[in-house]
Tab-separated table of C-alpha atoms in Angstrom:
chain	number	residue	atom	x	y	z
A	1433	ALA	CA	18.605	14.121	3.463
A	1434	PHE	CA	15.558	15.965	4.649
A	1435	ILE	CA	14.337	13.116	6.895
A	1436	LYS	CA	16.828	14.354	9.476
A	1437	ASN	CA	14.727	17.478	10.036
A	1438	PRO	CA	11.098	16.950	11.183
A	1439	ALA	CA	10.280	20.497	10.027
A	1440	PHE	CA	10.323	19.153	6.467
A	1441	PHE	CA	7.505	16.658	7.173
A	1442	PRO	CA	4.636	19.004	6.097
A	1443	LYS	CA	6.395	19.542	2.765
A	1444	LEU	CA	5.681	15.909	1.882
A	1445	PHE	CA	2.130	16.927	1.101
A	1446	SER	CA	2.800	20.073	-0.923
A	1447	SER	CA	4.485	20.988	-4.189
A	1448	ASP	CA	7.626	21.783	-2.129
A	1449	TYR	CA	8.177	18.016	-2.036
A	1450	TYR	CA	9.987	18.140	-5.384
A	1451	GLN	CA	12.576	20.578	-4.066
A	1452	LEU	CA	13.474	17.953	-1.472
A	1453	SER	CA	13.064	14.791	-3.553
A	1454	PRO	CA	12.854	15.520	-7.272
A	1455	LYS	CA	12.263	12.000	-8.626
A	1456	ARG	CA	8.954	10.485	-7.500
A	1457	TYR	CA	5.970	11.547	-5.430
A	1458	ARG	CA	5.610	8.869	-2.758
A	1459	PRO	CA	4.829	10.848	0.405
A	1460	VAL	CA	3.703	7.927	2.578
A	1461	THR	CA	6.872	5.990	1.839
A	1462	VAL	CA	9.069	8.980	2.625
A	1463	ALA	CA	7.003	9.732	5.747
A	1464	PHE	CA	7.950	6.313	7.130
A	1465	TYR	CA	11.629	7.272	7.003
A	1466	PHE	CA	11.141	10.151	9.466
A	1467	PRO	CA	10.375	8.018	12.560
A	1468	GLN	CA	12.898	5.406	11.472
A	1469	TYR	CA	15.628	8.025	11.319
A	1470	ALA	CA	14.532	9.365	14.714
A	1471	PHE	CA	14.931	5.870	16.202
A	1472	TRP	CA	17.881	4.422	14.302
A	1473	ARG	CA	19.773	7.445	12.949
A	1474	LEU	CA	22.281	5.927	10.499
A	1475	ASN	CA	22.322	2.460	12.041
A	1476	PRO	CA	21.280	0.081	9.207
A	1477	TRP	CA	20.289	-2.659	11.662
A	1478	GLY	CA	17.092	-0.824	12.641
A	1479	TYR	CA	16.047	-0.201	9.054
A	1480	HIS	CA	16.555	-3.873	8.218
A	1481	LEU	CA	14.572	-4.904	11.283
A	1482	PHE	CA	11.681	-2.662	10.218
A	1483	LYS	CA	11.749	-4.107	6.684
A	1484	LEU	CA	11.780	-7.657	8.037
A	1485	LEU	CA	8.810	-6.958	10.324
A	1486	LEU	CA	6.968	-5.302	7.441
A	1487	HIS	CA	7.633	-8.356	5.264
A	1488	LEU	CA	6.313	-10.671	7.981
A	1489	ALA	CA	3.204	-8.490	8.287
A	1490	ASN	CA	2.738	-8.745	4.513
A	1491	VAL	CA	2.963	-12.539	4.671
A	1492	ILE	CA	0.272	-12.588	7.363
A	1493	LEU	CA	-1.900	-10.144	5.420
A	1494	LEU	CA	-1.642	-12.264	2.285
A	1495	TYR	CA	-2.747	-15.301	4.292
A	1496	LEU	CA	-5.673	-13.339	5.804
A	1497	TYR	CA	-6.721	-12.007	2.418
A	1498	LEU	CA	-6.799	-15.492	0.936
A	1499	ARG	CA	-8.779	-16.677	3.961
A	1500	SER	CA	-11.300	-13.868	3.467
A	1501	LEU	CA	-11.864	-15.196	-0.054
A	1502	GLY	CA	-12.497	-18.704	1.219
A	1503	VAL	CA	-9.342	-20.179	-0.299
A	1504	PRO	CA	-8.591	-23.652	1.182
A	1505	SER	CA	-6.129	-23.718	4.087
A	1506	THR	CA	-3.390	-25.685	2.325
A	1507	ILE	CA	-3.348	-23.232	-0.587
A	1508	ARG	CA	-3.275	-20.271	1.821
A	1509	VAL	CA	-0.312	-21.675	3.726
A	1510	PHE	CA	1.565	-22.616	0.549
A	1511	SER	CA	0.937	-19.202	-1.033
A	1512	ALA	CA	2.031	-17.290	2.068
A	1513	ALA	CA	5.148	-19.472	2.449
A	1514	LEU	CA	6.031	-19.033	-1.217
A	1515	PHE	CA	5.620	-15.271	-0.899
A	1516	ALA	CA	7.697	-15.221	2.308
A	1517	LEU	CA	10.601	-17.242	0.953
A	1518	HIS	CA	10.671	-16.406	-2.738
A	1519	PRO	CA	14.051	-15.038	-3.919
A	1520	ALA	CA	12.318	-12.129	-5.670
A	1521	GLN	CA	11.620	-10.683	-2.210
A	1522	THR	CA	15.319	-10.510	-1.321
A	1523	GLU	CA	16.020	-7.088	-2.780
A	1524	THR	CA	12.938	-5.441	-1.293
A	1525	ILE	CA	13.806	-6.823	2.130
A	1526	THR	CA	17.569	-6.319	2.269
A	1527	CYS	CA	17.861	-2.921	0.570
A	1528	VAL	CA	16.991	-0.112	2.969
A	1529	SER	CA	15.979	2.311	0.227
A	1530	PHE	CA	13.349	-0.015	-1.272
A	1531	LEU	CA	10.658	0.649	1.303
A	1532	ASP	CA	8.079	1.646	-1.305
A	1533	GLU	CA	7.382	-1.877	-2.603
A	1534	PRO	CA	6.630	-3.676	0.683
A	1535	LEU	CA	4.820	-0.630	2.058
A	1536	MET	CA	2.591	-0.411	-1.009
A	1537	PHE	CA	1.889	-4.158	-0.714
A	1538	PHE	CA	0.994	-3.703	2.964
A	1539	TRP	CA	-1.623	-1.022	2.226
A	1540	PHE	CA	-2.801	-2.886	-0.886
A	1541	MET	CA	-3.477	-6.057	1.137
A	1542	LEU	CA	-5.280	-4.074	3.841
A	1543	THR	CA	-7.389	-2.468	1.103
A	1544	LEU	CA	-8.300	-5.852	-0.362
A	1545	ILE	CA	-9.166	-7.322	3.038
A	1546	ALA	CA	-11.366	-4.345	3.952
A	1547	ALA	CA	-13.005	-4.289	0.504
A	1548	THR	CA	-13.724	-8.012	0.716
A	1549	ARG	CA	-15.307	-7.524	4.132
A	1550	SER	CA	-17.407	-4.665	2.791
A	1551	LEU	CA	-18.705	-6.980	0.064
A	1552	SER	CA	-19.409	-10.001	2.200
A	1553	GLY	CA	-20.532	-8.935	5.635
A	1554	ASN	CA	-22.239	-6.519	7.946
A	1555	SER	CA	-20.838	-3.044	8.451
A	1556	GLY	CA	-20.246	-2.834	4.705
A	1557	LYS	CA	-20.127	0.963	4.584
A	1558	ALA	CA	-17.577	1.171	7.392
A	1559	TRP	CA	-15.308	-1.429	5.779
A	1560	TYR	CA	-15.750	0.292	2.417
A	1561	SER	CA	-14.631	3.635	3.865
A	1562	ILE	CA	-11.660	1.978	5.563
A	1563	SER	CA	-10.703	0.285	2.301
A	1564	LEU	CA	-10.716	3.634	0.485
A	1565	LEU	CA	-8.412	5.111	3.137
A	1566	PHE	CA	-6.020	2.162	2.768
A	1567	TYR	CA	-6.179	2.579	-1.004
A	1568	ILE	CA	-5.071	6.209	-0.718
A	1569	LEU	CA	-2.146	5.115	1.468
A	1570	ALA	CA	-1.211	2.436	-1.091
A	1571	LEU	CA	-1.304	4.973	-3.930
A	1572	ALA	CA	0.835	7.394	-1.929
A	1573	SER	CA	3.353	4.612	-1.291
A	1574	LYS	CA	3.921	3.491	-4.866
A	1575	GLU	CA	2.164	4.054	-8.183
A	1576	PRO	CA	1.343	0.423	-9.181
A	1577	ALA	CA	-1.421	0.441	-6.549
A	1578	ILE	CA	-3.546	2.151	-9.191
A	1579	VAL	CA	-4.477	-1.320	-10.517
A	1580	LEU	CA	-6.624	-2.058	-7.461
A	1581	PRO	CA	-10.016	-1.427	-9.135
A	1582	VAL	CA	-9.109	-3.934	-11.855
A	1583	TRP	CA	-7.972	-6.437	-9.221
A	1584	LEU	CA	-11.254	-6.053	-7.305
A	1585	PHE	CA	-13.255	-6.423	-10.505
A	1586	LEU	CA	-11.447	-9.676	-11.327
A	1587	GLN	CA	-11.867	-10.828	-7.735
A	1588	CYS	CA	-15.623	-10.316	-8.013
A	1589	LEU	CA	-15.683	-12.294	-11.257
A	1590	VAL	CA	-13.889	-15.265	-9.696
A	1591	PHE	CA	-15.420	-15.211	-6.202
A	1592	SER	CA	-19.109	-14.701	-5.559
A	1593	PHE	CA	-20.390	-11.848	-3.441
A	1594	PRO	CA	-24.178	-11.621	-3.186
A	1595	GLY	CA	-25.237	-8.681	-5.358
A	1596	ARG	CA	-22.965	-6.089	-3.802
A	1597	SER	CA	-20.208	-6.246	-6.406
A	1598	ARG	CA	-22.690	-5.171	-9.067
A	1599	ARG	CA	-23.459	-1.898	-7.377
A	1600	TYR	CA	-21.918	0.977	-9.284
A	1601	PHE	CA	-21.174	2.818	-6.080
A	1602	PHE	CA	-18.718	0.111	-5.037
A	1603	TRP	CA	-16.591	0.605	-8.157
A	1604	PHE	CA	-17.116	4.345	-8.325
A	1605	GLY	CA	-15.286	5.001	-5.042
A	1606	TYR	CA	-12.110	3.223	-6.143
A	1607	LEU	CA	-12.165	4.724	-9.619
A	1608	LEU	CA	-12.804	8.202	-8.191
A	1609	THR	CA	-9.967	7.758	-5.689
A	1610	ALA	CA	-7.608	6.656	-8.472
A	1611	GLY	CA	-8.696	9.562	-10.652
A	1612	ILE	CA	-8.200	12.114	-7.889
A	1613	TRP	CA	-4.780	10.629	-7.146
A	1614	VAL	CA	-3.764	10.965	-10.810
A	1615	MET	CA	-4.938	14.596	-10.784
A	1616	ILE	CA	-2.972	15.314	-7.608
A	1617	ARG	CA	0.089	13.499	-8.868
A	1618	PHE	CA	0.230	14.970	-12.347
A	1619	GLY	CA	-1.928	18.080	-12.100
A	1620	ILE	CA	-1.738	19.791	-8.760
A	1621	MET	CA	1.809	18.661	-8.081
A	1622	ASN	CA	2.642	19.537	-11.698
A	1623	ARG	CA	5.368	16.963	-11.972
A	1624	VAL	CA	5.574	13.877	-14.146
A	1625	GLY	CA	8.848	12.521	-12.739
A	1626	PRO	CA	11.800	10.976	-14.540
């Protein structure tokens, strides 16, 4: 495995990636294995600890996201607890090689929180820029993050944000980011995957 050699790290962001990992282009996910290997080597305990901490962070982020939308406290707590304890999470938490799913969720939640702040408060441009950065990290973790613009659109239909959600610029940034990611993934990298 190439995570044993830090010299391979720059190849995560070039077309050489497919010589090292021919299946999927998820450079952020693979990048997270480099420091884990440096710390834990082949000790599975460390990888499981990291996944557990990431899952706990995701539970907290889900709670914070729901709070940013003004969801009542009891629903926030119930939703976060259900997410934390649901059996569907077992495989993504216990299997070391399934880092992509919880990592994508982590960046996705951070994107939603930052986007919601950009819609509802001061420093909108700063939060908007931060949300776009998180969106790129989510896309580079796992492909389903591409649905974020649709999610934000539905969020703006259900929850009210004074006038800002109607601005074309707000949607344009996410759609442009998704479009550029698709071009990088399938054009520049010239690889469709399995």
